[in-house]
Amino acid sequence: MNINPSDLQGLNTREVILELIAEVTKSGEEMDEKDTRGAKTTDLKLYIIDSKEDIQGQFAEAGLDVAEDESTKQAARDFFREIVIEEERVSENITFLGVSYPRYDRTDEVIVIDRGDALWFLSTELKDWLEDTVEKVIKYLPQLERVYLSPDDLEDSMRNIVDSEIAGFTAEYHSQHRDRDATLQFHGAETGDIRKAENTFSATPTRIEFNQRNSPATAIQGSGSNDGFFKLESVRKDSEGKAADTLLATSNEFVARDSEKFEVDADTSWKLLEPGFIVDEYTSIELHDPERDEAENLDQELEEEIFSKNRYRYGRWGENTFFVYDKNHEEVFELGVESNELVLHARETTTGHSLRAFCRILLDGFDSTYSVRMKETRVKAQ
């Protein structure tokens, strides 16, 4: 990036964003000449991260812990043994993070902002570079988990961007019920195209591109994806403030929608209501309305496709209940199989990290036709 830590001294979050937007700002002529999206030009990337611990200023130490933990997967240990993490604190909530990979002879830089309800990782480095460095830091640190939006939440969030139109999208379909997968990419999408993809192919959006306008001219081009990733590809000069407000508003909506699904508010606490009665509170996440009406062997499919992987250990209770241990996050949750639907119950030590990770794995790699909803359950017991 063309920014040094000293450039950020005394700046608030919006001012930091404006410094980064300056790297993707184009003149009116450059914007008008830009016919295609996705060219190898500088763009601003934002990763939105849920963190269950405050590790701001301690990324190197957290990586060293992973490298020395023999119970951690080998790929994670090898990664943190090979890279070098340098971190410089700019202010109480902003740090400048550098990840060096000696074999690539480069350092990829990212600005980390603690927003209170989420961590923001902001960078203008090439996406291909970040995949090998910063994205793996996020992936392999157990304290971190990218926010995750259902297709409906992603679509609603992107449609809420002021003065914008959907310019394209990527939608995916895969189901255990049918022996086919599909990935659809639309560019220059028109109103209703996403719905047609859903109705015709049962494919749901995982990434949406948008164009935002000032008058008839395109002012901002960007995209958002359901794994907590937002990108500003180009910003017309004099639209920098609008671009900053768009990024702030949309990312806040991403966090809010993720929290609606995965934030565990009640962690099996017991409260006295009246003599003789207590309440056991816990959070449930329901995965419902898949493409098929019945799934007689759903428990076996879960064992073969998800629980056979190294990430999980599990046990069975009766015919329809799994007790699952997520080794990455060291958390236990309960999974109930009810015909073709699934219900996740938070236990005493569960946070949204393990519940979110399971939903991501199930929707992205097992069956994308499920929908996600959250509810809190109160059970009275004498």
GROMACS .gro file of C-alpha atoms in nm:
model
  382
    1MET     CA    1   0.000   0.000   0.000
    2ASN     CA    2   0.108   0.358  -0.054
    3ILE     CA    3   0.033   0.448   0.309
    4ASN     CA    4   0.263   0.451   0.610
    5PRO     CA    5   0.158   0.420   0.975
    6SER     CA    6   0.261   0.782   1.030
    7ASP     CA    7   0.002   0.889   0.771
    8LEU     CA    8  -0.275   0.756   0.996
    9GLN     CA    9  -0.178   0.932   1.319
   10GLY     CA   10  -0.472   1.119   1.469
   11LEU     CA   11  -0.724   1.000   1.209
   12ASN     CA   12  -1.065   0.853   1.289
   13THR     CA   13  -1.213   0.556   1.104
   14ARG     CA   14  -1.379   0.757   0.828
   15GLU     CA   15  -1.062   0.958   0.769
   16VAL     CA   16  -0.857   0.637   0.742
   17ILE     CA   17  -1.104   0.506   0.484
   18LEU     CA   18  -1.074   0.827   0.284
   19GLU     CA   19  -0.695   0.786   0.280
   20LEU     CA   20  -0.741   0.439   0.130
   21ILE     CA   21  -1.012   0.550  -0.113
   22ALA     CA   22  -0.763   0.800  -0.255
   23GLU     CA   23  -0.575   0.498  -0.397
   24VAL     CA   24  -0.876   0.385  -0.601
   25THR     CA   25  -1.004   0.729  -0.709
   26LYS     CA   26  -1.015   0.792  -1.085
   27SER     CA   27  -1.076   1.100  -1.295
   28GLY     CA   28  -1.402   1.138  -1.485
   29GLU     CA   29  -1.225   1.047  -1.809
   30GLU     CA   30  -1.078   0.732  -1.656
   31MET     CA   31  -1.418   0.625  -1.522
   32ASP     CA   32  -1.587   0.689  -1.858
   33GLU     CA   33  -1.321   0.486  -2.040
   34LYS     CA   34  -1.353   0.196  -1.797
   35ASP     CA   35  -1.576  -0.047  -1.989
   36THR     CA   36  -1.511  -0.366  -1.794
   37ARG     CA   37  -1.492  -0.466  -1.431
   38GLY     CA   38  -1.229  -0.678  -1.264
   39ALA     CA   39  -0.923  -0.554  -1.451
   40LYS     CA   40  -0.591  -0.570  -1.265
   41THR     CA   41  -0.623  -0.225  -1.112
   42THR     CA   42  -0.592  -0.116  -0.752
   43ASP     CA   43  -0.906  -0.165  -0.546
   44LEU     CA   44  -0.993  -0.128  -0.178
   45LYS     CA   45  -1.072  -0.450   0.004
   46LEU     CA   46  -1.247  -0.490   0.339
   47TYR     CA   47  -1.262  -0.814   0.538
   48ILE     CA   48  -1.519  -0.799   0.820
   49ILE     CA   49  -1.416  -1.022   1.110
   50ASP     CA   50  -1.581  -1.136   1.431
   51SER     CA   51  -1.324  -1.173   1.710
   52LYS     CA   52  -1.400  -1.351   2.035
   53GLU     CA   53  -1.083  -1.214   2.194
   54ASP     CA   54  -0.908  -0.878   2.188
   55ILE     CA   55  -0.593  -0.959   1.990
   56GLN     CA   56  -0.535  -0.610   1.851
   57GLY     CA   57  -0.159  -0.558   1.885
   58GLN     CA   58  -0.102  -0.928   1.958
   59PHE     CA   59  -0.129  -1.095   1.617
   60ALA     CA   60   0.233  -1.215   1.620
   61GLU     CA   61   0.190  -1.375   1.963
   62ALA     CA   62  -0.138  -1.538   1.858
   63GLY     CA   63   0.032  -1.681   1.549
   64LEU     CA   64   0.319  -1.816   1.759
   65ASP     CA   65   0.066  -1.991   1.985
   66VAL     CA   66  -0.078  -2.168   1.681
   67ALA     CA   67   0.268  -2.264   1.552
   68GLU     CA   68   0.354  -2.427   1.885
   69ASP     CA   69   0.021  -2.601   1.942
   70GLU     CA   70   0.058  -2.965   1.836
   71SER     CA   71  -0.321  -3.013   1.840
   72THR     CA   72  -0.363  -2.754   1.562
   73LYS     CA   73  -0.380  -2.863   1.199
   74GLN     CA   74  -0.041  -2.900   1.032
   75ALA     CA   75  -0.114  -2.643   0.759
   76ALA     CA   76  -0.179  -2.373   1.019
   77ARG     CA   77   0.137  -2.456   1.216
   78ASP     CA   78   0.350  -2.455   0.900
   79PHE     CA   79   0.204  -2.122   0.787
   80PHE     CA   80   0.286  -1.935   1.108
   81ARG     CA   81   0.633  -2.091   1.116
   82GLU     CA   82   0.708  -1.957   0.768
   83ILE     CA   83   0.572  -1.601   0.787
   84VAL     CA   84   0.675  -1.295   0.984
   85ILE     CA   85   0.409  -1.068   1.137
   86GLU     CA   86   0.491  -0.709   1.226
   87GLU     CA   87   0.238  -0.481   1.388
   88GLU     CA   88   0.251  -0.113   1.471
   89ARG     CA   89  -0.016   0.046   1.685
   90VAL     CA   90  -0.144   0.372   1.537
   91SER     CA   91  -0.408   0.449   1.800
   92GLU     CA   92  -0.614   0.270   2.061
   93ASN     CA   93  -0.827   0.097   1.797
   94ILE     CA   94  -0.609   0.105   1.481
   95THR     CA   95  -0.299  -0.099   1.401
   96PHE     CA   96  -0.088  -0.133   1.088
   97LEU     CA   97  -0.021  -0.502   1.016
   98GLY     CA   98   0.248  -0.642   0.786
   99VAL     CA   99   0.269  -1.010   0.688
  100SER     CA  100   0.598  -1.115   0.525
  101TYR     CA  101   0.646  -1.437   0.334
  102PRO     CA  102   1.023  -1.481   0.287
  103ARG     CA  103   0.982  -1.708  -0.016
  104TYR     CA  104   0.783  -1.434  -0.196
  105ASP     CA  105   1.024  -1.160  -0.086
  106ARG     CA  106   0.744  -0.916  -0.008
  107THR     CA  107   0.535  -0.781   0.279
  108ASP     CA  108   0.159  -0.751   0.241
  109GLU     CA  109   0.008  -0.474   0.448
  110VAL     CA  110  -0.334  -0.427   0.601
  111ILE     CA  111  -0.490  -0.173   0.836
  112VAL     CA  112  -0.681  -0.335   1.123
  113ILE     CA  113  -0.955  -0.128   1.287
  114ASP     CA  114  -1.137  -0.243   1.600
  115ARG     CA  115  -1.493  -0.125   1.547
  116GLY     CA  116  -1.618  -0.265   1.877
  117ASP     CA  117  -1.861  -0.513   1.721
  118ALA     CA  118  -1.614  -0.633   1.455
  119LEU     CA  119  -1.258  -0.607   1.329
  120TRP     CA  120  -1.201  -0.449   0.990
  121PHE     CA  121  -0.905  -0.556   0.777
  122LEU     CA  122  -0.853  -0.295   0.503
  123SER     CA  123  -0.599  -0.319   0.223
  124THR     CA  124  -0.529  -0.213  -0.135
  125GLU     CA  125  -0.284  -0.498  -0.199
  126LEU     CA  126  -0.360  -0.747  -0.478
  127LYS     CA  127  -0.623  -1.007  -0.386
  128ASP     CA  128  -0.399  -1.289  -0.511
  129TRP     CA  129  -0.130  -1.177  -0.267
  130LEU     CA  130  -0.365  -1.139   0.027
  131GLU     CA  131  -0.499  -1.492  -0.024
  132ASP     CA  132  -0.154  -1.628   0.067
  133THR     CA  133  -0.091  -1.398   0.364
  134VAL     CA  134  -0.357  -1.188   0.533
  135GLU     CA  135  -0.648  -1.420   0.446
  136LYS     CA  136  -0.459  -1.714   0.594
  137VAL     CA  137  -0.389  -1.519   0.913
  138ILE     CA  138  -0.765  -1.470   0.943
  139LYS     CA  139  -0.836  -1.832   0.854
  140TYR     CA  140  -0.586  -1.994   1.088
  141LEU     CA  141  -0.619  -1.780   1.402
  142PRO     CA  142  -0.889  -1.948   1.616
  143GLN     CA  143  -0.989  -1.613   1.767
  144LEU     CA  144  -1.112  -1.489   1.429
  145GLU     CA  145  -1.406  -1.579   1.208
  146ARG     CA  146  -1.532  -1.391   0.902
  147VAL     CA  147  -1.892  -1.274   0.922
  148TYR     CA  148  -2.130  -1.473   0.706
  149LEU     CA  149  -2.451  -1.366   0.533
  150SER     CA  150  -2.727  -1.584   0.397
  151PRO     CA  151  -2.809  -1.520   0.029
  152ASP     CA  152  -3.121  -1.324   0.127
  153ASP     CA  153  -2.927  -1.108   0.372
  154LEU     CA  154  -2.657  -1.042   0.114
  155GLU     CA  155  -2.910  -0.943  -0.151
  156ASP     CA  156  -3.105  -0.717   0.087
  157SER     CA  157  -2.785  -0.548   0.207
  158MET     CA  158  -2.665  -0.472  -0.145
  159ARG     CA  159  -3.007  -0.348  -0.259
  160ASN     CA  160  -3.008  -0.104   0.033
  161ILE     CA  161  -2.710   0.088  -0.109
  162VAL     CA  162  -2.840   0.434  -0.197
  163ASP     CA  163  -2.849   0.541  -0.564
  164SER     CA  164  -2.721   0.203  -0.684
  165GLU     CA  165  -2.813  -0.075  -0.921
  166ILE     CA  166  -2.703  -0.437  -0.928
  167ALA     CA  167  -2.450  -0.468  -1.208
  168GLY     CA  168  -2.377  -0.840  -1.181
  169PHE     CA  169  -2.366  -1.134  -0.945
  170THR     CA  170  -2.237  -1.482  -0.886
  171ALA     CA  171  -2.484  -1.747  -0.771
  172GLU     CA  172  -2.421  -2.109  -0.676
  173TYR     CA  173  -2.629  -2.423  -0.645
  174HIS     CA  174  -2.543  -2.759  -0.496
  175SER     CA  175  -2.764  -3.013  -0.325
  176GLN     CA  176  -2.719  -3.357  -0.174
  177HIS     CA  177  -3.056  -3.439  -0.327
  178ARG     CA  178  -2.953  -3.394  -0.690
  179ASP     CA  179  -2.637  -3.497  -0.866
  180ARG     CA  180  -2.552  -3.157  -1.013
  181ASP     CA  181  -2.381  -2.833  -0.917
  182ALA     CA  182  -2.403  -2.497  -1.089
  183THR     CA  183  -2.220  -2.167  -1.069
  184LEU     CA  184  -2.376  -1.877  -1.256
  185GLN     CA  185  -2.205  -1.545  -1.328
  186PHE     CA  186  -2.407  -1.249  -1.455
  187HIS     CA  187  -2.258  -0.919  -1.567
  188GLY     CA  188  -2.475  -0.626  -1.661
  189ALA     CA  189  -2.757  -0.786  -1.464
  190GLU     CA  190  -3.107  -0.644  -1.484
  191THR     CA  191  -3.371  -0.619  -1.214
  192GLY     CA  192  -3.513  -0.964  -1.153
  193ASP     CA  193  -3.213  -1.163  -1.281
  194ILE     CA  194  -3.123  -1.288  -0.933
  195ARG     CA  195  -3.479  -1.405  -0.882
  196LYS     CA  196  -3.471  -1.581  -1.220
  197ALA     CA  197  -3.151  -1.760  -1.119
  198GLU     CA  198  -3.315  -1.872  -0.796
  199ASN     CA  199  -3.640  -1.980  -0.961
  200THR     CA  200  -3.485  -2.149  -1.265
  201PHE     CA  201  -3.168  -2.302  -1.121
  202SER     CA  202  -3.226  -2.285  -0.741
  203ALA     CA  203  -2.897  -2.094  -0.736
  204THR     CA  204  -2.855  -1.831  -0.463
  205PRO     CA  205  -2.621  -1.527  -0.471
  206THR     CA  206  -2.283  -1.544  -0.302
  207ARG     CA  207  -2.142  -1.223  -0.457
  208ILE     CA  208  -2.314  -0.912  -0.588
  209GLU     CA  209  -2.162  -0.629  -0.793
  210PHE     CA  210  -2.311  -0.281  -0.785
  211ASN     CA  211  -2.279   0.053  -0.964
  212GLN     CA  212  -2.357   0.365  -0.764
  213ARG     CA  213  -2.438   0.687  -0.941
  214ASN     CA  214  -2.415   1.062  -0.900
  215SER     CA  215  -2.667   1.187  -1.153
  216PRO     CA  216  -2.635   0.981  -1.473
  217ALA     CA  217  -2.264   0.912  -1.426
  218THR     CA  218  -2.124   0.607  -1.250
  219ALA     CA  219  -1.958   0.733  -0.933
  220ILE     CA  220  -1.864   0.409  -0.755
  221GLN     CA  221  -1.815   0.048  -0.862
  222GLY     CA  222  -1.796  -0.218  -0.595
  223SER     CA  223  -1.909  -0.559  -0.477
  224GLY     CA  224  -1.992  -0.754  -0.164
  225SER     CA  225  -1.987  -1.127  -0.091
  226ASN     CA  226  -2.149  -1.343   0.172
  227ASP     CA  227  -1.820  -1.425   0.347
  228GLY     CA  228  -1.781  -1.078   0.491
  229PHE     CA  229  -1.587  -0.929   0.201
  230PHE     CA  230  -1.655  -0.586   0.050
  231LYS     CA  231  -1.464  -0.420  -0.231
  232LEU     CA  232  -1.452  -0.073  -0.382
  233GLU     CA  233  -1.316  -0.115  -0.733
  234SER     CA  234  -1.319   0.244  -0.851
  235VAL     CA  235  -1.441   0.581  -0.725
  236ARG     CA  236  -1.496   0.889  -0.941
  237LYS     CA  237  -1.312   1.199  -0.821
  238ASP     CA  238  -1.531   1.414  -0.592
  239SER     CA  239  -1.734   1.105  -0.491
  240GLU     CA  240  -1.488   0.997  -0.221
  241GLY     CA  241  -1.718   1.098   0.066
  242LYS     CA  242  -2.008   0.905  -0.082
  243ALA     CA  243  -1.785   0.599  -0.123
  244ALA     CA  244  -1.673   0.619   0.241
  245ASP     CA  245  -2.034   0.646   0.361
  246THR     CA  246  -2.131   0.349   0.140
  247LEU     CA  247  -1.856   0.132   0.282
  248LEU     CA  248  -1.937   0.231   0.641
  249ALA     CA  249  -2.312   0.179   0.607
  250THR     CA  250  -2.295  -0.149   0.416
  251SER     CA  251  -2.032  -0.306   0.640
  252ASN     CA  252  -2.234  -0.208   0.949
  253GLU     CA  253  -2.535  -0.380   0.793
  254PHE     CA  254  -2.326  -0.691   0.723
  255VAL     CA  255  -2.231  -0.707   1.091
  256ALA     CA  256  -2.587  -0.647   1.209
  257ARG     CA  257  -2.731  -0.921   0.986
  258ASP     CA  258  -2.457  -1.166   1.088
  259SER     CA  259  -2.527  -1.092   1.457
  260GLU     CA  260  -2.898  -1.154   1.407
  261LYS     CA  261  -2.816  -1.511   1.305
  262PHE     CA  262  -2.510  -1.607   1.506
  263GLU     CA  263  -2.474  -1.396   1.819
  264VAL     CA  264  -2.530  -1.616   2.124
  265ASP     CA  265  -2.707  -1.394   2.375
  266ALA     CA  266  -2.805  -1.652   2.632
  267ASP     CA  267  -2.539  -1.907   2.723
  268THR     CA  268  -2.736  -2.160   2.922
  269SER     CA  269  -2.799  -1.933   3.220
  270TRP     CA  270  -3.043  -2.032   3.491
  271LYS     CA  271  -3.278  -1.774   3.644
  272LEU     CA  272  -3.529  -1.809   3.926
  273LEU     CA  273  -3.874  -1.702   3.805
  274GLU     CA  274  -4.084  -1.802   4.104
  275PRO     CA  275  -4.057  -2.067   4.377
  276GLY     CA  276  -3.999  -2.402   4.217
  277PHE     CA  277  -3.937  -2.279   3.863
  278ILE     CA  278  -3.620  -2.200   3.674
  279VAL     CA  279  -3.546  -2.111   3.313
  280ASP     CA  280  -3.282  -2.272   3.096
  281GLU     CA  281  -3.199  -2.028   2.815
  282TYR     CA  282  -3.013  -2.120   2.501
  283THR     CA  283  -2.984  -2.009   2.141
  284SER     CA  284  -3.098  -2.221   1.849
  285ILE     CA  285  -3.020  -2.180   1.480
  286GLU     CA  286  -3.253  -2.356   1.241
  287LEU     CA  287  -3.150  -2.466   0.892
  288HIS     CA  288  -3.478  -2.524   0.714
  289ASP     CA  289  -3.668  -2.552   0.385
  290PRO     CA  290  -3.412  -2.742   0.179
  291GLU     CA  291  -3.497  -2.844  -0.175
  292ARG     CA  292  -3.603  -3.195  -0.080
  293ASP     CA  293  -3.912  -3.275   0.128
  294GLU     CA  294  -3.761  -3.574   0.308
  295ALA     CA  295  -3.409  -3.687   0.386
  296GLU     CA  296  -3.409  -4.036   0.536
  297ASN     CA  297  -3.029  -4.065   0.541
  298LEU     CA  298  -2.945  -3.707   0.636
  299ASP     CA  299  -2.759  -3.815   0.952
  300GLN     CA  300  -2.537  -4.050   0.749
  301GLU     CA  301  -2.474  -3.782   0.487
  302LEU     CA  302  -2.362  -3.541   0.761
  303GLU     CA  303  -2.128  -3.801   0.905
  304GLU     CA  304  -1.972  -3.873   0.565
  305GLU     CA  305  -1.957  -3.520   0.422
  306ILE     CA  306  -1.894  -3.298   0.725
  307PHE     CA  307  -1.810  -3.484   1.045
  308SER     CA  308  -1.561  -3.716   0.879
  309LYS     CA  309  -1.337  -3.413   0.822
  310ASN     CA  310  -1.054  -3.341   1.064
  311ARG     CA  311  -1.220  -3.026   1.198
  312TYR     CA  312  -1.481  -3.206   1.410
  313ARG     CA  313  -1.517  -3.475   1.674
  314TYR     CA  314  -1.869  -3.592   1.748
  315GLY     CA  315  -2.087  -3.837   1.935
  316ARG     CA  316  -2.445  -3.953   1.892
  317TRP     CA  317  -2.730  -3.936   2.142
  318GLY     CA  318  -3.021  -4.144   2.022
  319GLU     CA  319  -3.106  -4.147   1.653
  320ASN     CA  320  -3.138  -3.776   1.586
  321THR     CA  321  -2.887  -3.581   1.796
  322PHE     CA  322  -2.516  -3.512   1.749
  323PHE     CA  323  -2.289  -3.361   2.012
  324VAL     CA  324  -2.020  -3.184   1.813
  325TYR     CA  325  -1.677  -3.053   1.918
  326ASP     CA  326  -1.525  -2.790   1.687
  327LYS     CA  327  -1.150  -2.837   1.729
  328ASN     CA  328  -1.065  -2.507   1.562
  329HIS     CA  329  -1.263  -2.300   1.811
  330GLU     CA  330  -1.259  -2.552   2.100
  331GLU     CA  331  -1.636  -2.528   2.139
  332VAL     CA  332  -1.918  -2.778   2.176
  333PHE     CA  333  -2.264  -2.747   2.023
  334GLU     CA  334  -2.559  -2.979   1.973
  335LEU     CA  335  -2.709  -3.064   1.635
  336GLY     CA  336  -3.057  -3.208   1.602
  337VAL     CA  337  -3.179  -3.376   1.282
  338GLU     CA  338  -3.552  -3.332   1.233
  339SER     CA  339  -3.660  -3.498   0.907
  340ASN     CA  340  -3.495  -3.281   0.642
  341GLU     CA  341  -3.420  -2.988   0.876
  342LEU     CA  342  -3.134  -2.920   1.116
  343VAL     CA  343  -3.133  -2.736   1.449
  344LEU     CA  344  -2.813  -2.616   1.619
  345HIS     CA  345  -2.828  -2.557   1.996
  346ALA     CA  346  -2.569  -2.350   2.179
  347ARG     CA  347  -2.426  -2.511   2.492
  348GLU     CA  348  -2.245  -2.361   2.790
  349THR     CA  349  -1.922  -2.279   2.603
  350THR     CA  350  -2.065  -2.208   2.257
  351THR     CA  351  -2.010  -1.878   2.080
  352GLY     CA  352  -2.124  -1.766   1.738
  353HIS     CA  353  -1.787  -1.872   1.593
  354SER     CA  354  -1.851  -2.246   1.586
  355LEU     CA  355  -2.219  -2.207   1.488
  356ARG     CA  356  -2.131  -1.971   1.204
  357ALA     CA  357  -1.848  -2.196   1.084
  358PHE     CA  358  -2.078  -2.499   1.071
  359CYS     CA  359  -2.344  -2.307   0.875
  360ARG     CA  360  -2.080  -2.183   0.631
  361ILE     CA  361  -1.944  -2.535   0.575
  362LEU     CA  362  -2.293  -2.679   0.531
  363LEU     CA  363  -2.418  -2.411   0.289
  364ASP     CA  364  -2.097  -2.368   0.091
  365GLY     CA  365  -1.998  -2.733   0.056
  366PHE     CA  366  -2.290  -2.960   0.148
  367ASP     CA  367  -2.628  -2.814   0.045
  368SER     CA  368  -2.685  -2.451  -0.057
  369THR     CA  369  -3.065  -2.485  -0.057
  370TYR     CA  370  -3.097  -2.445   0.322
  371SER     CA  371  -3.211  -2.118   0.478
  372VAL     CA  372  -3.091  -1.991   0.816
  373ARG     CA  373  -3.295  -1.842   1.097
  374MET     CA  374  -3.222  -1.790   1.466
  375LYS     CA  375  -3.444  -1.812   1.770
  376GLU     CA  376  -3.395  -1.808   2.145
  377THR     CA  377  -3.569  -2.080   2.343
  378ARG     CA  378  -3.679  -2.073   2.705
  379VAL     CA  379  -3.750  -2.405   2.872
  380LYS     CA  380  -3.923  -2.415   3.210
  381ALA     CA  381  -3.832  -2.696   3.444
  382GLN     CA  382  -3.928  -2.780   3.805
   0.00000   0.00000   0.00000
